[in-house]
Amino acid sequence: MSSNVLFALSLTIMAGLATGIGSVIAVFAKKTNTKFLAGSLGFSAGVMIYVSMIEIFSKAKAYLSAATNETSGYYLAVISFFAGILLIGLIDYFVPSTEGDIGNLTETVKQDNQLQRMGIITALAIGIHNFPDGFDVLMLITFIKYE
């Protein structure tokens, strides 16, 4: 295996381990710190928006333009980006919300229900985004191997 393949593989493993470590910390926490959770989610959202808009979008446009032409590549990248947003919006719509039917439950139970819903949506979003990520890593390794 070339050093480039090992480097790509090690980056992928480190990303997976980072997700796992974060999950382990959350599992062993005695109490849910909603302020820390909100700050972490905001930070994560900012990082992902930056990566999506600045890094990934320009690479996608470049590769699609090389495969088709400049105009088609741009439009395909934009359509794909917004299709991903639409998919997550649909997931958000179809994951049941408990806000209307919780009645006289305590505020803690309401928060737990909201956190559970957010957790389901986040897990689905991470799972969905991991499919193209895994495919990208495979393509990168294949590209490096035969370059």
mmCIF file of C-alpha atoms in Angstrom:
data_model
loop_
_atom_site.group_PDB
_atom_site.id
_atom_site.type_symbol
_atom_site.label_atom_id
_atom_site.label_comp_id
_atom_site.label_asym_id
_atom_site.label_seq_id
_atom_site.Cartn_x
_atom_site.Cartn_y
_atom_site.Cartn_z
ATOM 1 C CA MET A 1 0.000 0.000 0.000
ATOM 2 C CA SER A 2 1.356 3.409 -0.880
ATOM 3 C CA SER A 3 1.837 6.077 1.764
ATOM 4 C CA ASN A 4 -0.975 8.152 0.210
ATOM 5 C CA VAL A 5 -3.458 5.325 0.694
ATOM 6 C CA LEU A 6 -2.342 4.850 4.296
ATOM 7 C CA PHE A 7 -2.639 8.588 4.907
ATOM 8 C CA ALA A 8 -6.200 8.697 3.500
ATOM 9 C CA LEU A 9 -7.150 5.618 5.489
ATOM 10 C CA SER A 10 -5.685 7.022 8.719
ATOM 11 C CA LEU A 11 -7.602 10.284 8.280
ATOM 12 C CA THR A 12 -10.811 8.326 7.823
ATOM 13 C CA ILE A 13 -10.120 6.221 10.912
ATOM 14 C CA MET A 14 -9.350 9.341 12.974
ATOM 15 C CA ALA A 15 -12.641 10.938 11.882
ATOM 16 C CA GLY A 16 -14.555 7.820 12.863
ATOM 17 C CA LEU A 17 -12.781 7.610 16.204
ATOM 18 C CA ALA A 18 -13.564 11.271 16.925
ATOM 19 C CA THR A 19 -17.262 10.539 16.438
ATOM 20 C CA GLY A 20 -16.989 7.459 18.639
ATOM 21 C CA ILE A 21 -15.163 9.323 21.410
ATOM 22 C CA GLY A 22 -17.814 12.042 21.413
ATOM 23 C CA SER A 23 -20.504 9.385 21.673
ATOM 24 C CA VAL A 24 -18.769 7.647 24.580
ATOM 25 C CA ILE A 25 -18.503 10.942 26.465
ATOM 26 C CA ALA A 26 -22.233 11.522 25.970
ATOM 27 C CA VAL A 27 -23.145 7.989 27.089
ATOM 28 C CA PHE A 28 -21.232 8.251 30.369
ATOM 29 C CA ALA A 29 -22.379 11.778 31.249
ATOM 30 C CA LYS A 30 -24.438 11.786 34.435
ATOM 31 C CA LYS A 31 -26.636 14.719 33.410
ATOM 32 C CA THR A 32 -27.490 16.374 30.097
ATOM 33 C CA ASN A 33 -25.885 19.798 29.964
ATOM 34 C CA THR A 34 -28.158 21.509 27.459
ATOM 35 C CA LYS A 35 -26.008 24.673 27.282
ATOM 36 C CA PHE A 36 -22.945 22.633 26.328
ATOM 37 C CA LEU A 37 -25.047 20.601 23.883
ATOM 38 C CA ALA A 38 -26.405 23.753 22.242
ATOM 39 C CA GLY A 39 -22.915 25.251 21.967
ATOM 40 C CA SER A 40 -21.479 22.025 20.547
ATOM 41 C CA LEU A 41 -24.252 21.716 17.982
ATOM 42 C CA GLY A 42 -23.806 25.351 16.946
ATOM 43 C CA PHE A 43 -20.063 24.851 16.558
ATOM 44 C CA SER A 44 -20.573 21.635 14.586
ATOM 45 C CA ALA A 45 -23.133 23.299 12.335
ATOM 46 C CA GLY A 46 -20.749 26.182 11.636
ATOM 47 C CA VAL A 47 -17.900 23.831 10.781
ATOM 48 C CA MET A 48 -20.084 21.719 8.495
ATOM 49 C CA ILE A 49 -21.529 24.754 6.718
ATOM 50 C CA TYR A 50 -18.017 26.108 6.160
ATOM 51 C CA VAL A 51 -16.724 22.774 4.901
ATOM 52 C CA SER A 52 -19.775 22.269 2.686
ATOM 53 C CA MET A 53 -19.799 25.727 1.154
ATOM 54 C CA ILE A 54 -16.095 26.510 0.883
ATOM 55 C CA GLU A 55 -14.293 23.201 0.550
ATOM 56 C CA ILE A 56 -16.631 20.511 -0.755
ATOM 57 C CA PHE A 57 -18.775 22.663 -3.043
ATOM 58 C CA SER A 58 -15.797 24.050 -4.968
ATOM 59 C CA LYS A 59 -14.279 20.572 -5.363
ATOM 60 C CA ALA A 60 -17.618 19.126 -6.491
ATOM 61 C CA LYS A 61 -18.028 21.941 -9.020
ATOM 62 C CA ALA A 62 -14.507 21.389 -10.341
ATOM 63 C CA TYR A 63 -14.940 17.623 -10.746
ATOM 64 C CA LEU A 64 -18.404 17.929 -12.268
ATOM 65 C CA SER A 65 -17.161 20.644 -14.640
ATOM 66 C CA ALA A 66 -14.298 18.402 -15.721
ATOM 67 C CA ALA A 67 -16.736 15.540 -16.354
ATOM 68 C CA THR A 68 -19.264 17.686 -18.234
ATOM 69 C CA ASN A 69 -18.650 21.386 -18.897
ATOM 70 C CA GLU A 70 -18.278 24.505 -16.743
ATOM 71 C CA THR A 71 -21.958 25.488 -16.752
ATOM 72 C CA SER A 72 -23.347 21.993 -16.269
ATOM 73 C CA GLY A 73 -20.843 21.284 -13.505
ATOM 74 C CA TYR A 74 -21.893 24.399 -11.626
ATOM 75 C CA TYR A 75 -25.605 23.649 -11.935
ATOM 76 C CA LEU A 76 -25.168 19.999 -10.956
ATOM 77 C CA ALA A 77 -23.210 21.026 -7.854
ATOM 78 C CA VAL A 78 -25.872 23.570 -6.852
ATOM 79 C CA ILE A 79 -28.733 21.121 -7.474
ATOM 80 C CA SER A 80 -26.959 18.390 -5.482
ATOM 81 C CA PHE A 81 -26.289 20.758 -2.590
ATOM 82 C CA PHE A 82 -29.896 21.864 -2.334
ATOM 83 C CA ALA A 83 -31.162 18.302 -2.858
ATOM 84 C CA GLY A 84 -29.229 17.358 0.285
ATOM 85 C CA ILE A 85 -30.849 20.237 2.170
ATOM 86 C CA LEU A 86 -34.263 19.133 0.902
ATOM 87 C CA LEU A 87 -33.606 15.545 2.010
ATOM 88 C CA ILE A 88 -32.744 16.656 5.549
ATOM 89 C CA GLY A 89 -35.809 18.932 5.525
ATOM 90 C CA LEU A 90 -37.987 15.954 4.613
ATOM 91 C CA ILE A 91 -36.432 13.904 7.401
ATOM 92 C CA ASP A 92 -37.162 16.758 9.807
ATOM 93 C CA TYR A 93 -40.751 16.863 8.591
ATOM 94 C CA PHE A 94 -41.378 13.127 8.861
ATOM 95 C CA VAL A 95 -39.692 12.477 12.233
ATOM 96 C CA PRO A 96 -42.622 12.856 14.618
ATOM 97 C CA SER A 97 -42.719 15.869 16.882
ATOM 98 C CA THR A 98 -44.205 15.512 20.335
ATOM 99 C CA GLU A 99 -44.906 19.196 20.902
ATOM 100 C CA GLY A 100 -48.652 19.019 20.224
ATOM 101 C CA ASP A 101 -49.417 15.847 22.162
ATOM 102 C CA ILE A 102 -47.435 16.132 25.378
ATOM 103 C CA GLY A 103 -50.133 17.831 27.417
ATOM 104 C CA ASN A 104 -49.333 18.134 31.108
ATOM 105 C CA LEU A 105 -45.894 16.571 31.091
ATOM 106 C CA THR A 106 -43.146 18.244 33.067
ATOM 107 C CA GLU A 107 -40.630 20.563 31.427
ATOM 108 C CA THR A 108 -37.876 17.949 31.869
ATOM 109 C CA VAL A 109 -39.875 15.334 29.960
ATOM 110 C CA LYS A 110 -40.592 17.880 27.205
ATOM 111 C CA GLN A 111 -36.870 18.638 26.932
ATOM 112 C CA ASP A 112 -36.061 14.922 26.835
ATOM 113 C CA ASN A 113 -38.555 14.408 24.002
ATOM 114 C CA GLN A 114 -37.064 17.330 22.058
ATOM 115 C CA LEU A 115 -33.541 16.002 22.618
ATOM 116 C CA GLN A 116 -34.608 12.529 21.491
ATOM 117 C CA ARG A 117 -36.119 13.951 18.283
ATOM 118 C CA MET A 118 -32.988 16.016 17.629
ATOM 119 C CA GLY A 119 -30.870 12.917 18.267
ATOM 120 C CA ILE A 120 -32.836 10.880 15.734
ATOM 121 C CA ILE A 121 -32.534 13.595 13.086
ATOM 122 C CA THR A 122 -28.817 14.035 13.787
ATOM 123 C CA ALA A 123 -28.179 10.278 13.621
ATOM 124 C CA LEU A 124 -30.029 10.024 10.315
ATOM 125 C CA ALA A 125 -28.153 13.014 8.891
ATOM 126 C CA ILE A 126 -24.784 11.583 9.946
ATOM 127 C CA GLY A 127 -25.691 8.177 8.548
ATOM 128 C CA ILE A 128 -26.825 9.644 5.238
ATOM 129 C CA HIS A 129 -23.748 11.827 4.899
ATOM 130 C CA ASN A 130 -21.450 8.896 5.660
ATOM 131 C CA PHE A 131 -22.514 7.051 2.500
ATOM 132 C CA PRO A 132 -21.014 9.614 0.094
ATOM 133 C CA ASP A 133 -18.069 10.141 2.459
ATOM 134 C CA GLY A 134 -17.223 6.445 2.322
ATOM 135 C CA PHE A 135 -17.639 6.467 -1.434
ATOM 136 C CA ASP A 136 -15.365 9.532 -1.674
ATOM 137 C CA VAL A 137 -12.658 7.845 0.374
ATOM 138 C CA LEU A 138 -12.892 4.731 -1.807
ATOM 139 C CA MET A 139 -12.607 6.859 -4.960
ATOM 140 C CA LEU A 140 -9.714 8.832 -3.466
ATOM 141 C CA ILE A 141 -7.833 5.659 -2.579
ATOM 142 C CA THR A 142 -8.519 4.195 -6.023
ATOM 143 C CA PHE A 143 -7.458 7.435 -7.707
ATOM 144 C CA ILE A 144 -4.230 7.660 -5.678
ATOM 145 C CA LYS A 145 -3.474 3.980 -6.257
ATOM 146 C CA TYR A 146 -3.698 4.217 -10.044
ATOM 147 C CA GLU A 147 -2.279 7.692 -10.491
#
